[in-house]
């Protein structure tokens, strides 16, 4: 008989006194979405980050060799009587992960890397390795001559290609920012006719007054003469 609500156990916290906690006892069920709510300063972060996640990280660090631990920060044990049933903790703190839109929960937790392997092996039709499913890796092609040290030496032409999943236009960002020059000016009109479409700019304003000066083709004295009038498209 299938059990729709299996008992996966719980993380048992006893006597938590980290920061402003006062001997807190709580059981956090595993494989369930648990939300901690309360007013500011009630101890939500102290319980989740300062107690449960901190002890999980400390226990993970202790599994490394003494040589590796020497390069890692020393984590103190949180102020708690006992913590039972701890599992690996993935910490996503309350601050922004990053300004780059490529940073997602999948990239932070490395879940994307495992999903890419699954798709590359089971996906049909086959389009490439795991990098073909990554929006952070661009496709690369190249080629050239190589020299093979065999006998008197042989020169061969080789080429290679790497299929990446990055969109060449948006570069994996999902959106493209570009300037529409047609919204700035109308190339079919003169300045007097309102070629500049930017709000606040007029043909008789000082910001758009100019003279196009070009060297005279008939003079050898280095003088210049005014060329086409940009206001009327005439000389």
PDB file of C-alpha atoms in Angstrom, residues 18-140:
ATOM      1  CA  UNK A  18      22.050  31.634  19.541  1.00  0.00           C
ATOM      2  CA  UNK A  19      21.808  35.464  19.702  1.00  0.00           C
ATOM      3  CA  UNK A  20      18.333  36.341  21.024  1.00  0.00           C
ATOM      4  CA  UNK A  21      16.971  32.763  21.151  1.00  0.00           C
ATOM      5  CA  UNK A  22      15.950  31.527  24.588  1.00  0.00           C
ATOM      6  CA  UNK A  23      16.148  27.737  24.884  1.00  0.00           C
ATOM      7  CA  UNK A  24      14.100  27.108  21.738  1.00  0.00           C
ATOM      8  CA  UNK A  25      12.960  23.533  21.083  1.00  0.00           C
ATOM      9  CA  UNK A  26      11.580  22.761  17.634  1.00  0.00           C
ATOM     10  CA  UNK A  27      11.243  19.855  15.185  1.00  0.00           C
ATOM     11  CA  UNK A  28      11.665  20.792  11.501  1.00  0.00           C
ATOM     12  CA  UNK A  29      10.131  18.100   9.227  1.00  0.00           C
ATOM     13  CA  UNK A  30      12.319  16.895   6.391  1.00  0.00           C
ATOM     14  CA  UNK A  31      11.231  16.999   2.734  1.00  0.00           C
ATOM     15  CA  UNK A  32       8.615  19.576   3.569  1.00  0.00           C
ATOM     16  CA  UNK A  33       8.396  23.294   2.888  1.00  0.00           C
ATOM     17  CA  UNK A  34       8.768  24.963   6.279  1.00  0.00           C
ATOM     18  CA  UNK A  35       8.359  28.720   6.653  1.00  0.00           C
ATOM     19  CA  UNK A  36       9.572  30.696   9.662  1.00  0.00           C
ATOM     20  CA  UNK A  37       7.646  33.911  10.233  1.00  0.00           C
ATOM     21  CA  UNK A  38       7.750  36.565  12.907  1.00  0.00           C
ATOM     22  CA  UNK A  39       8.450  40.196  13.631  1.00  0.00           C
ATOM     23  CA  UNK A  40      11.879  41.695  13.134  1.00  0.00           C
ATOM     24  CA  UNK A  41      14.292  40.494  15.808  1.00  0.00           C
ATOM     25  CA  UNK A  42      12.241  37.444  16.777  1.00  0.00           C
ATOM     26  CA  UNK A  43      15.119  35.093  15.950  1.00  0.00           C
ATOM     27  CA  UNK A  44      14.179  33.643  12.540  1.00  0.00           C
ATOM     28  CA  UNK A  45      17.663  34.099  11.066  1.00  0.00           C
ATOM     29  CA  UNK A  46      19.325  33.022  14.310  1.00  0.00           C
ATOM     30  CA  UNK A  47      17.464  29.721  14.204  1.00  0.00           C
ATOM     31  CA  UNK A  48      17.736  28.959  10.484  1.00  0.00           C
ATOM     32  CA  UNK A  49      21.132  30.428   9.560  1.00  0.00           C
ATOM     33  CA  UNK A  50      22.898  30.841  12.881  1.00  0.00           C
ATOM     34  CA  UNK A  51      21.957  27.439  14.318  1.00  0.00           C
ATOM     35  CA  UNK A  52      20.776  24.794  11.829  1.00  0.00           C
ATOM     36  CA  UNK A  53      22.733  25.880   8.723  1.00  0.00           C
ATOM     37  CA  UNK A  54      25.849  26.812  10.720  1.00  0.00           C
ATOM     38  CA  UNK A  55      26.063  23.403  12.399  1.00  0.00           C
ATOM     39  CA  UNK A  56      25.446  21.618   9.091  1.00  0.00           C
ATOM     40  CA  UNK A  57      28.299  23.556   7.475  1.00  0.00           C
ATOM     41  CA  UNK A  58      30.597  22.871  10.411  1.00  0.00           C
ATOM     42  CA  UNK A  59      29.959  19.125  10.229  1.00  0.00           C
ATOM     43  CA  UNK A  60      30.600  19.095   6.479  1.00  0.00           C
ATOM     44  CA  UNK A  61      33.928  20.893   6.962  1.00  0.00           C
ATOM     45  CA  UNK A  62      34.999  18.286   9.499  1.00  0.00           C
ATOM     46  CA  UNK A  63      34.784  15.573   6.829  1.00  0.00           C
ATOM     47  CA  UNK A  64      37.757  17.094   4.980  1.00  0.00           C
ATOM     48  CA  UNK A  65      41.319  16.164   5.778  1.00  0.00           C
ATOM     49  CA  UNK A  66      43.297  18.163   8.333  1.00  0.00           C
ATOM     50  CA  UNK A  67      45.405  19.609   5.507  1.00  0.00           C
ATOM     51  CA  UNK A  68      42.344  20.953   3.674  1.00  0.00           C
ATOM     52  CA  UNK A  69      40.757  22.231   6.888  1.00  0.00           C
ATOM     53  CA  UNK A  70      43.853  24.338   7.432  1.00  0.00           C
ATOM     54  CA  UNK A  71      42.842  26.480   4.439  1.00  0.00           C
ATOM     55  CA  UNK A  72      39.204  26.772   5.528  1.00  0.00           C
ATOM     56  CA  UNK A  73      37.679  29.187   8.038  1.00  0.00           C
ATOM     57  CA  UNK A  74      37.205  27.852  11.562  1.00  0.00           C
ATOM     58  CA  UNK A  75      33.522  27.636  12.391  1.00  0.00           C
ATOM     59  CA  UNK A  76      32.417  27.658  16.017  1.00  0.00           C
ATOM     60  CA  UNK A  77      29.650  25.356  17.208  1.00  0.00           C
ATOM     61  CA  UNK A  78      26.366  27.245  17.668  1.00  0.00           C
ATOM     62  CA  UNK A  79      24.971  27.730  21.151  1.00  0.00           C
ATOM     63  CA  UNK A  80      22.554  24.799  21.270  1.00  0.00           C
ATOM     64  CA  UNK A  81      22.155  21.751  23.504  1.00  0.00           C
ATOM     65  CA  UNK A  82      21.599  19.231  20.705  1.00  0.00           C
ATOM     66  CA  UNK A  83      20.909  19.017  16.970  1.00  0.00           C
ATOM     67  CA  UNK A  84      19.746  15.681  15.607  1.00  0.00           C
ATOM     68  CA  UNK A  85      18.860  14.583  12.081  1.00  0.00           C
ATOM     69  CA  UNK A  86      20.920  17.233  10.297  1.00  0.00           C
ATOM     70  CA  UNK A  87      21.383  16.942   6.553  1.00  0.00           C
ATOM     71  CA  UNK A  88      23.408  18.926   4.032  1.00  0.00           C
ATOM     72  CA  UNK A  89      22.278  22.543   3.986  1.00  0.00           C
ATOM     73  CA  UNK A  90      22.251  24.755   0.892  1.00  0.00           C
ATOM     74  CA  UNK A  91      22.295  28.324   2.170  1.00  0.00           C
ATOM     75  CA  UNK A  92      20.575  31.068   0.194  1.00  0.00           C
ATOM     76  CA  UNK A  93      20.897  34.125   2.369  1.00  0.00           C
ATOM     77  CA  UNK A  94      18.609  37.141   2.467  1.00  0.00           C
ATOM     78  CA  UNK A  95      20.782  39.223   0.173  1.00  0.00           C
ATOM     79  CA  UNK A  96      20.609  39.432  -3.600  1.00  0.00           C
ATOM     80  CA  UNK A  97      22.529  36.603  -5.277  1.00  0.00           C
ATOM     81  CA  UNK A  98      24.006  38.906  -7.900  1.00  0.00           C
ATOM     82  CA  UNK A  99      23.245  41.593 -10.410  1.00  0.00           C
ATOM     83  CA  UNK A 100      23.819  39.214 -13.323  1.00  0.00           C
ATOM     84  CA  UNK A 101      20.570  37.654 -14.538  1.00  0.00           C
ATOM     85  CA  UNK A 102      22.487  34.461 -15.335  1.00  0.00           C
ATOM     86  CA  UNK A 103      22.582  33.754 -11.577  1.00  0.00           C
ATOM     87  CA  UNK A 104      19.619  31.522 -10.760  1.00  0.00           C
ATOM     88  CA  UNK A 105      18.770  28.993  -8.079  1.00  0.00           C
ATOM     89  CA  UNK A 106      19.882  26.284 -10.516  1.00  0.00           C
ATOM     90  CA  UNK A 107      23.332  27.802 -11.055  1.00  0.00           C
ATOM     91  CA  UNK A 108      23.867  28.570  -7.356  1.00  0.00           C
ATOM     92  CA  UNK A 109      22.946  25.067  -6.205  1.00  0.00           C
ATOM     93  CA  UNK A 110      24.623  23.311  -9.178  1.00  0.00           C
ATOM     94  CA  UNK A 111      21.274  21.663 -10.013  1.00  0.00           C
ATOM     95  CA  UNK A 112      21.630  22.952 -13.578  1.00  0.00           C
ATOM     96  CA  UNK A 113      24.862  21.016 -14.034  1.00  0.00           C
ATOM     97  CA  UNK A 114      23.178  17.722 -13.171  1.00  0.00           C
ATOM     98  CA  UNK A 115      20.157  18.499 -15.355  1.00  0.00           C
ATOM     99  CA  UNK A 116      22.432  19.262 -18.309  1.00  0.00           C
ATOM    100  CA  UNK A 117      24.061  15.850 -17.979  1.00  0.00           C
ATOM    101  CA  UNK A 118      20.648  14.169 -17.900  1.00  0.00           C
ATOM    102  CA  UNK A 119      19.409  16.013 -20.996  1.00  0.00           C
ATOM    103  CA  UNK A 120      22.636  15.382 -22.916  1.00  0.00           C
ATOM    104  CA  UNK A 121      22.385  11.630 -22.336  1.00  0.00           C
ATOM    105  CA  UNK A 122      18.640  11.054 -22.626  1.00  0.00           C
ATOM    106  CA  UNK A 123      17.534  13.853 -24.959  1.00  0.00           C
ATOM    107  CA  UNK A 124      16.400  12.950 -28.469  1.00  0.00           C
ATOM    108  CA  UNK A 125      17.583  14.021 -30.953  1.00  0.00           C
ATOM    109  CA  UNK A 126      21.070  14.258 -29.522  1.00  0.00           C
ATOM    110  CA  UNK A 127      22.457  17.779 -29.985  1.00  0.00           C
ATOM    111  CA  UNK A 128      25.695  17.615 -28.005  1.00  0.00           C
ATOM    112  CA  UNK A 129      27.252  17.304 -24.596  1.00  0.00           C
ATOM    113  CA  UNK A 130      26.151  18.997 -21.366  1.00  0.00           C
ATOM    114  CA  UNK A 131      27.526  22.354 -22.533  1.00  0.00           C
ATOM    115  CA  UNK A 132      24.936  22.409 -25.336  1.00  0.00           C
ATOM    116  CA  UNK A 133      22.255  22.910 -22.669  1.00  0.00           C
ATOM    117  CA  UNK A 134      24.046  25.742 -20.860  1.00  0.00           C
ATOM    118  CA  UNK A 135      22.994  29.322 -21.640  1.00  0.00           C
ATOM    119  CA  UNK A 136      26.364  30.499 -20.257  1.00  0.00           C
ATOM    120  CA  UNK A 137      28.540  28.650 -22.826  1.00  0.00           C
ATOM    121  CA  UNK A 138      28.758  30.019 -26.386  1.00  0.00           C
ATOM    122  CA  UNK A 139      29.290  27.801 -29.424  1.00  0.00           C
ATOM    123  CA  UNK A 140      32.902  27.802 -30.651  1.00  0.00           C
TER     124      UNK A 140
END
